[in-house]
Amino acid sequence: MSVIIGSARVDESGKYSGGKPGDQKQGPKPDYNGEVSRQQFYIHKLGWVILRPKDKKHAKAIAKAMAQACDNPHMGYSQSNRYGVLKNGTASQVDTNCDCSLLVRVCVKEGTGKDPGDFTTANEASKLMATGLFDKLEYQKGITLHEGDILVTKTKGHTVIVIEGEPYKTIEQLVKEVKAGLWGTGIDRQNRLSAAGYDYAAIRAAINREASVQHVDKQGIELIKQFEKCKLKAYQLAGEQYYTIGYGHYGADVLPNMTISQERADELLKIDLQKFENYVKKYVTEIVLTQPRMNALTSYTYNRGPKGIQQLSQNCHSVKEYADGIVKYWGTAERYKDALIKRRKKEREVFLGK
């Protein structure tokens, strides 16, 4: 797909100042001939810097404002009378003028609802970045340009907005392409995806979810049984609201003096496992859940609950950090600390596949 940009370019006499209000060179819509008009993307001799809207709705609205200005016969060019567009807008119904930077300012204002303030191409990048609405990228040959991208020269010169760019791909499409090796590996892959305007963390999380194991296996079940033990008669720990039975099954459904069979204890364990597996999958998104990791983290969560795995995931972002964090964030019940540390160390071993 060809990339189409729009900008305020030059007045009817090929000059930068003194032009009459209104576009004296307006062509048929979509306009490629006028003082303010579209053209095919080109690489400027001064080089481009890209200001990419963080919000895709903003990007679409910014591009729409520029397209409106390009097709508006009332929009002419003159640096000496550039502020007309600020007063009248890109849909002006009276003949007015602008220059390239003032037009970009107004497109941003109309597209985001936030006026970045006055600037020229010399300080445009810093002014737009100060709004908090944009990411800044240096243009390199082959980089993907998207609708609403704002390009400004590295030094004082010119600025344009991408009206028609490459469409953003879905997460599902990107996952397939990454797995096929189309985006490279390691930091190169991260840089290329980020440069193309994609959220690398979201793509990585989606890949991890696809690769992740969904359930604990026999080893994971035995790990939990080892530490939970099995009691077929209900009991209540000091300070707890409800009773516990089986392999640590706890809740309002466990009544005083209740007894169950071994088969029912195993059934309750399977039911509880689904709940704690889901907590693990919800909170652990930055590492792939291999079978040993799923086993260990489900055991950890079975014991510490959703707040425990949430604490672990908030403080750990790599495999090593998770392995160390299992023991570091052992729990809070001081009276059971020795027993809990013993369990955490075993879970760490399982996590590491030992």
Tab-separated table of C-alpha atoms in Angstrom:
chain	number	residue	atom	x	y	z
A	1	MET	CA	0.000	0.000	0.000
A	2	SER	CA	1.341	3.432	-0.929
A	3	VAL	CA	1.638	6.001	1.835
A	4	ILE	CA	-0.114	9.339	1.240
A	5	ILE	CA	0.828	12.435	3.208
A	6	GLY	CA	-0.837	15.828	3.458
A	7	SER	CA	0.640	19.222	4.240
A	8	ALA	CA	0.631	22.939	3.609
A	9	ARG	CA	3.260	23.223	0.872
A	10	VAL	CA	3.683	26.537	-0.946
A	11	ASP	CA	1.536	29.450	-2.166
A	12	GLU	CA	0.098	29.994	-5.652
A	13	SER	CA	3.291	31.722	-6.783
A	14	GLY	CA	5.633	29.061	-5.470
A	15	LYS	CA	6.614	31.307	-2.568
A	16	TYR	CA	6.332	30.956	1.192
A	17	SER	CA	4.946	34.408	2.088
A	18	GLY	CA	2.432	36.793	0.582
A	19	GLY	CA	-0.046	34.296	-0.815
A	20	LYS	CA	-3.722	35.191	-1.165
A	21	PRO	CA	-6.212	33.660	1.299
A	22	GLY	CA	-7.763	30.468	-0.016
A	23	ASP	CA	-6.278	27.773	-2.242
A	24	GLN	CA	-5.669	29.270	-5.695
A	25	LYS	CA	-4.447	25.906	-7.053
A	26	GLN	CA	-7.123	23.593	-5.632
A	27	GLY	CA	-7.626	20.450	-7.685
A	28	PRO	CA	-10.448	17.895	-7.732
A	29	LYS	CA	-11.008	15.887	-4.557
A	30	PRO	CA	-8.949	14.189	-3.307
A	31	ASP	CA	-6.665	17.139	-3.971
A	32	TYR	CA	-3.046	16.495	-5.022
A	33	ASN	CA	-2.457	19.866	-6.708
A	34	GLY	CA	-3.274	22.621	-4.260
A	35	GLU	CA	-1.285	24.833	-1.942
A	36	VAL	CA	-2.502	22.553	0.840
A	37	SER	CA	-2.753	19.049	-0.591
A	38	ARG	CA	-1.816	15.393	-0.626
A	39	GLN	CA	1.246	13.789	-2.164
A	40	GLN	CA	3.043	10.469	-2.186
A	41	PHE	CA	5.329	9.954	0.776
A	42	TYR	CA	8.956	10.869	0.153
A	43	ILE	CA	12.136	10.925	2.226
A	44	HIS	CA	13.071	14.515	3.029
A	45	LYS	CA	16.706	15.514	2.557
A	46	LEU	CA	16.794	16.720	6.190
A	47	GLY	CA	15.497	13.377	7.462
A	48	TRP	CA	12.228	12.703	9.278
A	49	VAL	CA	11.269	12.307	12.920
A	50	ILE	CA	7.967	10.499	13.523
A	51	LEU	CA	5.502	11.628	16.192
A	52	ARG	CA	3.098	8.703	16.513
A	53	PRO	CA	-0.196	9.151	18.404
A	54	LYS	CA	-0.472	6.728	21.321
A	55	ASP	CA	-4.248	6.548	20.882
A	56	LYS	CA	-5.347	5.138	17.514
A	57	LYS	CA	-8.595	7.135	17.723
A	58	HIS	CA	-6.504	10.295	17.934
A	59	ALA	CA	-4.439	9.119	14.973
A	60	LYS	CA	-7.528	8.612	12.846
A	61	ALA	CA	-8.952	12.007	13.808
A	62	ILE	CA	-5.654	13.822	13.113
A	63	ALA	CA	-5.456	12.236	9.656
A	64	LYS	CA	-9.088	13.154	9.005
A	65	ALA	CA	-8.423	16.796	9.911
A	66	MET	CA	-5.481	16.950	7.511
A	67	ALA	CA	-7.503	15.348	4.703
A	68	GLN	CA	-10.240	17.922	5.314
A	69	ALA	CA	-7.739	20.769	5.053
A	70	CYS	CA	-6.270	19.345	1.836
A	71	ASP	CA	-9.712	19.147	0.186
A	72	ASN	CA	-10.845	22.565	1.414
A	73	PRO	CA	-10.643	25.225	-1.355
A	74	HIS	CA	-10.690	27.929	1.338
A	75	MET	CA	-7.346	26.758	2.775
A	76	GLY	CA	-4.374	28.573	1.234
A	77	TYR	CA	-0.697	28.981	2.124
A	78	SER	CA	1.181	31.951	3.547
A	79	GLN	CA	3.717	32.078	6.336
A	80	SER	CA	3.035	35.786	6.816
A	81	ASN	CA	-0.651	35.119	7.468
A	82	ARG	CA	-0.423	31.636	8.994
A	83	TYR	CA	-2.765	32.062	11.962
A	84	GLY	CA	-5.966	32.130	9.912
A	85	VAL	CA	-6.331	28.365	10.241
A	86	LEU	CA	-6.092	28.597	14.040
A	87	LYS	CA	-9.090	30.919	14.034
A	88	ASN	CA	-11.159	29.209	11.343
A	89	GLY	CA	-10.185	25.517	11.565
A	90	THR	CA	-9.553	22.960	8.842
A	91	ALA	CA	-13.208	23.119	7.732
A	92	SER	CA	-13.064	26.906	7.264
A	93	GLN	CA	-15.883	28.353	5.186
A	94	VAL	CA	-13.993	31.583	4.532
A	95	ASP	CA	-10.777	32.018	2.582
A	96	THR	CA	-7.867	31.770	4.982
A	97	ASN	CA	-4.184	30.761	5.156
A	98	CYS	CA	-1.791	28.554	7.086
A	99	ASP	CA	1.720	27.164	6.899
A	100	CYS	CA	2.895	23.607	7.476
A	101	SER	CA	3.486	23.781	11.249
A	102	LEU	CA	0.364	25.820	12.074
A	103	LEU	CA	-1.749	23.351	10.098
A	104	VAL	CA	-0.272	20.417	12.015
A	105	ARG	CA	-0.972	22.221	15.293
A	106	VAL	CA	-4.628	22.682	14.346
A	107	CYS	CA	-4.972	19.061	13.153
A	108	VAL	CA	-3.642	17.899	16.525
A	109	LYS	CA	-5.988	20.271	18.343
A	110	GLU	CA	-9.014	19.069	16.371
A	111	GLY	CA	-7.996	15.415	16.513
A	112	THR	CA	-7.198	15.162	20.226
A	113	GLY	CA	-9.003	18.085	21.836
A	114	LYS	CA	-5.674	19.358	23.170
A	115	ASP	CA	-3.861	22.368	21.749
A	116	PRO	CA	-0.087	21.723	21.891
A	117	GLY	CA	0.602	25.453	21.647
A	118	ASP	CA	2.539	27.444	19.099
A	119	PHE	CA	5.590	25.915	17.415
A	120	THR	CA	7.633	25.883	14.243
A	121	THR	CA	9.302	22.905	12.625
A	122	ALA	CA	12.411	23.741	14.677
A	123	ASN	CA	10.737	22.820	17.998
A	124	GLU	CA	7.677	20.874	16.849
A	125	ALA	CA	8.868	17.484	18.085
A	126	SER	CA	9.524	18.694	21.627
A	127	LYS	CA	6.206	20.575	21.793
A	128	LEU	CA	4.202	17.556	20.657
A	129	MET	CA	6.049	15.195	22.999
A	130	ALA	CA	5.276	17.550	25.891
A	131	THR	CA	1.553	16.820	25.408
A	132	GLY	CA	2.085	13.188	26.447
A	133	LEU	CA	-0.007	12.066	23.464
A	134	PHE	CA	2.803	10.872	21.185
A	135	ASP	CA	5.698	8.458	20.906
A	136	LYS	CA	8.801	9.676	19.107
A	137	LEU	CA	10.611	7.548	16.522
A	138	GLU	CA	13.418	8.328	14.114
A	139	TYR	CA	12.448	7.501	10.567
A	140	GLN	CA	14.521	4.743	9.006
A	141	LYS	CA	14.108	3.328	5.539
A	142	GLY	CA	11.513	0.586	5.527
A	143	ILE	CA	9.802	1.631	8.752
A	144	THR	CA	6.013	1.208	8.670
A	145	LEU	CA	4.034	4.440	8.576
A	146	HIS	CA	0.465	4.551	9.841
A	147	GLU	CA	-2.527	6.849	9.490
A	148	GLY	CA	-2.115	9.890	11.730
A	149	ASP	CA	1.686	9.723	12.005
A	150	ILE	CA	3.167	13.218	12.085
A	151	LEU	CA	6.516	13.665	10.339
A	152	VAL	CA	8.773	16.626	10.957
A	153	THR	CA	12.269	17.233	9.649
A	154	LYS	CA	15.164	16.699	12.063
A	155	THR	CA	16.094	20.353	11.703
A	156	LYS	CA	13.944	23.318	10.708
A	157	GLY	CA	12.247	22.527	7.429
A	158	HIS	CA	8.881	20.889	6.857
A	159	THR	CA	6.149	18.826	8.525
A	160	VAL	CA	3.416	16.560	7.142
A	161	ILE	CA	0.753	14.140	8.373
A	162	VAL	CA	0.151	10.644	7.027
A	163	ILE	CA	-3.403	10.565	5.644
A	164	GLU	CA	-3.232	7.015	4.303
A	165	GLY	CA	-0.734	4.571	5.787
A	166	GLU	CA	-0.245	0.884	6.364
A	167	PRO	CA	-3.110	-0.577	8.452
A	168	TYR	CA	-2.264	-1.913	11.897
A	169	LYS	CA	-2.187	-5.706	12.110
A	170	THR	CA	-4.119	-7.609	14.747
A	171	ILE	CA	-2.380	-9.270	17.686
A	172	GLU	CA	-3.316	-12.649	16.184
A	173	GLN	CA	-1.630	-11.779	12.867
A	174	LEU	CA	1.496	-10.548	14.622
A	175	VAL	CA	1.756	-13.661	16.793
A	176	LYS	CA	1.732	-15.818	13.655
A	177	GLU	CA	4.366	-13.632	11.991
A	178	VAL	CA	6.617	-13.588	15.064
A	179	LYS	CA	6.406	-17.375	15.390
A	180	ALA	CA	7.280	-17.659	11.696
A	181	GLY	CA	10.424	-15.579	12.286
A	182	LEU	CA	9.304	-12.610	10.175
A	183	TRP	CA	10.222	-10.068	12.864
A	184	GLY	CA	13.629	-11.443	13.846
A	185	THR	CA	14.612	-12.486	17.351
A	186	GLY	CA	15.531	-10.980	20.706
A	187	ILE	CA	16.066	-7.251	21.023
A	188	ASP	CA	15.997	-6.846	17.230
A	189	ARG	CA	12.438	-8.222	17.186
A	190	GLN	CA	11.408	-5.943	20.040
A	191	ASN	CA	12.859	-2.879	18.318
A	192	ARG	CA	11.273	-3.685	14.976
A	193	LEU	CA	7.820	-4.257	16.438
A	194	SER	CA	8.031	-1.122	18.561
A	195	ALA	CA	9.211	0.923	15.571
A	196	ALA	CA	6.221	-0.341	13.593
A	197	GLY	CA	3.917	1.052	16.276
A	198	TYR	CA	3.008	-2.160	18.069
A	199	ASP	CA	2.833	-2.902	21.794
A	200	TYR	CA	5.632	-5.421	22.212
A	201	ALA	CA	4.571	-6.385	25.747
A	202	ALA	CA	1.052	-7.249	24.544
A	203	ILE	CA	2.406	-9.357	21.671
A	204	ARG	CA	4.821	-11.171	23.965
A	205	ALA	CA	2.009	-11.867	26.439
A	206	ALA	CA	-0.147	-13.309	23.630
A	207	ILE	CA	2.702	-15.546	22.474
A	208	ASN	CA	3.267	-16.703	26.037
A	209	ARG	CA	-0.402	-17.532	26.459
A	210	GLU	CA	-0.331	-19.677	23.315
A	211	ALA	CA	2.787	-21.496	24.448
A	212	SER	CA	1.725	-21.859	28.060
A	213	VAL	CA	0.551	-25.072	29.674
A	214	GLN	CA	-3.057	-24.749	30.837
A	215	HIS	CA	-3.251	-27.271	33.682
A	216	VAL	CA	-1.131	-28.910	36.359
A	217	ASP	CA	-0.140	-32.515	35.713
A	218	LYS	CA	0.346	-35.494	38.016
A	219	GLN	CA	3.585	-34.030	39.425
A	220	GLY	CA	1.797	-30.792	40.277
A	221	ILE	CA	-1.049	-32.610	41.989
A	222	GLU	CA	1.398	-34.692	44.033
A	223	LEU	CA	3.271	-31.520	45.026
A	224	ILE	CA	0.090	-29.992	46.414
A	225	LYS	CA	-0.936	-33.208	48.147
A	226	GLN	CA	2.506	-33.464	49.757
A	227	PHE	CA	2.047	-30.225	51.659
A	228	GLU	CA	-1.703	-29.926	52.029
A	229	LYS	CA	-2.159	-33.462	53.364
A	230	CYS	CA	-5.667	-34.880	53.387
A	231	LYS	CA	-8.094	-34.688	56.266
A	232	LEU	CA	-11.501	-36.248	55.817
A	233	LYS	CA	-13.019	-34.479	58.809
A	234	ALA	CA	-13.591	-30.715	58.916
A	235	TYR	CA	-11.281	-28.629	61.088
A	236	GLN	CA	-10.898	-24.932	61.818
A	237	LEU	CA	-7.576	-23.157	62.114
A	238	ALA	CA	-7.147	-20.394	64.666
A	239	GLY	CA	-8.328	-17.053	63.339
A	240	GLU	CA	-10.072	-18.543	60.289
A	241	GLN	CA	-13.725	-17.779	59.513
A	242	TYR	CA	-14.555	-21.091	57.837
A	243	TYR	CA	-13.651	-24.751	58.243
A	244	THR	CA	-11.239	-26.720	56.061
A	245	ILE	CA	-11.491	-30.287	54.763
A	246	GLY	CA	-9.783	-32.611	52.288
A	247	TYR	CA	-6.661	-31.147	50.637
A	248	GLY	CA	-7.044	-27.686	52.108
A	249	HIS	CA	-10.544	-27.085	50.706
A	250	TYR	CA	-11.802	-24.062	52.596
A	251	GLY	CA	-15.061	-22.129	52.535
A	252	ALA	CA	-18.635	-21.660	53.669
A	253	ASP	CA	-19.590	-25.047	52.214
A	254	VAL	CA	-17.462	-26.828	54.829
A	255	LEU	CA	-19.563	-27.302	57.959
A	256	PRO	CA	-18.496	-28.227	61.519
A	257	ASN	CA	-18.176	-32.000	62.080
A	258	MET	CA	-18.463	-32.655	58.319
A	259	THR	CA	-16.771	-35.808	57.017
A	260	ILE	CA	-16.114	-36.822	53.411
A	261	SER	CA	-14.738	-39.819	51.533
A	262	GLN	CA	-11.326	-39.984	49.898
A	263	GLU	CA	-13.067	-39.857	46.514
A	264	ARG	CA	-14.821	-36.633	47.486
A	265	ALA	CA	-11.536	-35.150	48.728
A	266	ASP	CA	-9.951	-35.879	45.338
A	267	GLU	CA	-12.968	-34.392	43.583
A	268	LEU	CA	-12.769	-31.189	45.637
A	269	LEU	CA	-9.059	-30.921	44.834
A	270	LYS	CA	-9.783	-31.060	41.095
A	271	ILE	CA	-12.451	-28.373	41.450
A	272	ASP	CA	-10.141	-26.111	43.467
A	273	LEU	CA	-7.253	-26.646	41.031
A	274	GLN	CA	-9.227	-25.054	38.191
A	275	LYS	CA	-9.732	-21.910	40.255
A	276	PHE	CA	-6.076	-21.571	41.243
A	277	GLU	CA	-4.807	-22.413	37.751
A	278	ASN	CA	-6.939	-19.524	36.455
A	279	TYR	CA	-5.369	-17.155	38.989
A	280	VAL	CA	-1.917	-18.175	37.756
A	281	LYS	CA	-2.864	-17.618	34.105
A	282	LYS	CA	-4.472	-14.281	34.940
A	283	TYR	CA	-1.506	-12.771	36.762
A	284	VAL	CA	1.550	-14.487	35.263
A	285	THR	CA	1.855	-13.018	31.760
A	286	GLU	CA	5.530	-12.140	31.337
A	287	ILE	CA	6.954	-15.663	31.334
A	288	VAL	CA	5.891	-18.797	29.497
A	289	LEU	CA	4.056	-21.226	31.788
A	290	THR	CA	5.927	-24.440	31.084
A	291	GLN	CA	4.682	-27.542	32.875
A	292	PRO	CA	7.129	-27.274	35.818
A	293	ARG	CA	6.346	-23.579	36.242
A	294	MET	CA	2.594	-24.183	36.080
A	295	ASN	CA	2.895	-26.925	38.676
A	296	ALA	CA	4.959	-24.837	41.067
A	297	LEU	CA	2.987	-21.615	40.734
A	298	THR	CA	-0.363	-23.370	41.119
A	299	SER	CA	0.900	-24.994	44.319
A	300	TYR	CA	2.108	-21.579	45.482
A	301	THR	CA	-1.261	-20.002	44.682
A	302	TYR	CA	-3.198	-22.900	46.216
A	303	ASN	CA	-1.458	-22.025	49.473
A	304	ARG	CA	-1.213	-18.221	49.290
A	305	GLY	CA	-4.356	-17.424	47.306
A	306	PRO	CA	-4.935	-14.794	44.598
A	307	LYS	CA	-3.323	-11.994	46.620
A	308	GLY	CA	-0.148	-14.069	46.892
A	309	ILE	CA	0.253	-14.726	43.165
A	310	GLN	CA	-0.669	-11.119	42.423
A	311	GLN	CA	2.112	-9.934	44.750
A	312	LEU	CA	4.563	-12.315	43.088
A	313	SER	CA	3.630	-11.220	39.553
A	314	GLN	CA	3.824	-7.522	40.406
A	315	ASN	CA	7.375	-7.888	41.698
A	316	CYS	CA	8.755	-10.455	39.246
A	317	HIS	CA	9.233	-10.021	35.497
A	318	SER	CA	11.693	-12.743	34.461
A	319	VAL	CA	12.110	-16.472	35.044
A	320	LYS	CA	14.931	-15.858	37.533
A	321	GLU	CA	12.923	-13.259	39.446
A	322	TYR	CA	9.988	-15.652	39.713
A	323	ALA	CA	12.215	-18.489	40.912
A	324	ASP	CA	13.748	-16.313	43.610
A	325	GLY	CA	10.441	-14.601	44.392
A	326	ILE	CA	8.705	-17.847	45.296
A	327	VAL	CA	10.905	-18.054	48.405
A	328	LYS	CA	11.244	-14.306	48.944
A	329	TYR	CA	7.474	-13.860	49.075
A	330	TRP	CA	6.897	-16.929	51.210
A	331	GLY	CA	3.791	-15.610	52.980
A	332	THR	CA	2.803	-13.689	56.103
A	333	ALA	CA	1.867	-16.267	58.761
A	334	GLU	CA	4.877	-16.097	61.092
A	335	ARG	CA	3.698	-19.050	63.201
A	336	TYR	CA	4.005	-21.306	60.118
A	337	LYS	CA	7.079	-19.655	58.619
A	338	ASP	CA	9.432	-22.650	58.852
A	339	ALA	CA	6.913	-24.974	57.222
A	340	LEU	CA	6.065	-22.421	54.551
A	341	ILE	CA	9.718	-21.755	53.709
A	342	LYS	CA	10.196	-25.518	53.306
A	343	ARG	CA	7.252	-25.624	50.902
A	344	ARG	CA	8.470	-22.555	48.985
A	345	LYS	CA	11.918	-24.095	48.467
A	346	LYS	CA	10.355	-27.252	47.080
A	347	GLU	CA	8.117	-25.211	44.786
A	348	ARG	CA	11.182	-23.304	43.589
A	349	GLU	CA	12.903	-26.608	42.734
A	350	VAL	CA	9.862	-27.760	40.762
A	351	PHE	CA	9.640	-24.350	39.043
A	352	LEU	CA	13.226	-24.750	37.836
A	353	GLY	CA	12.581	-28.294	36.653
A	354	LYS	CA	14.829	-29.933	39.204
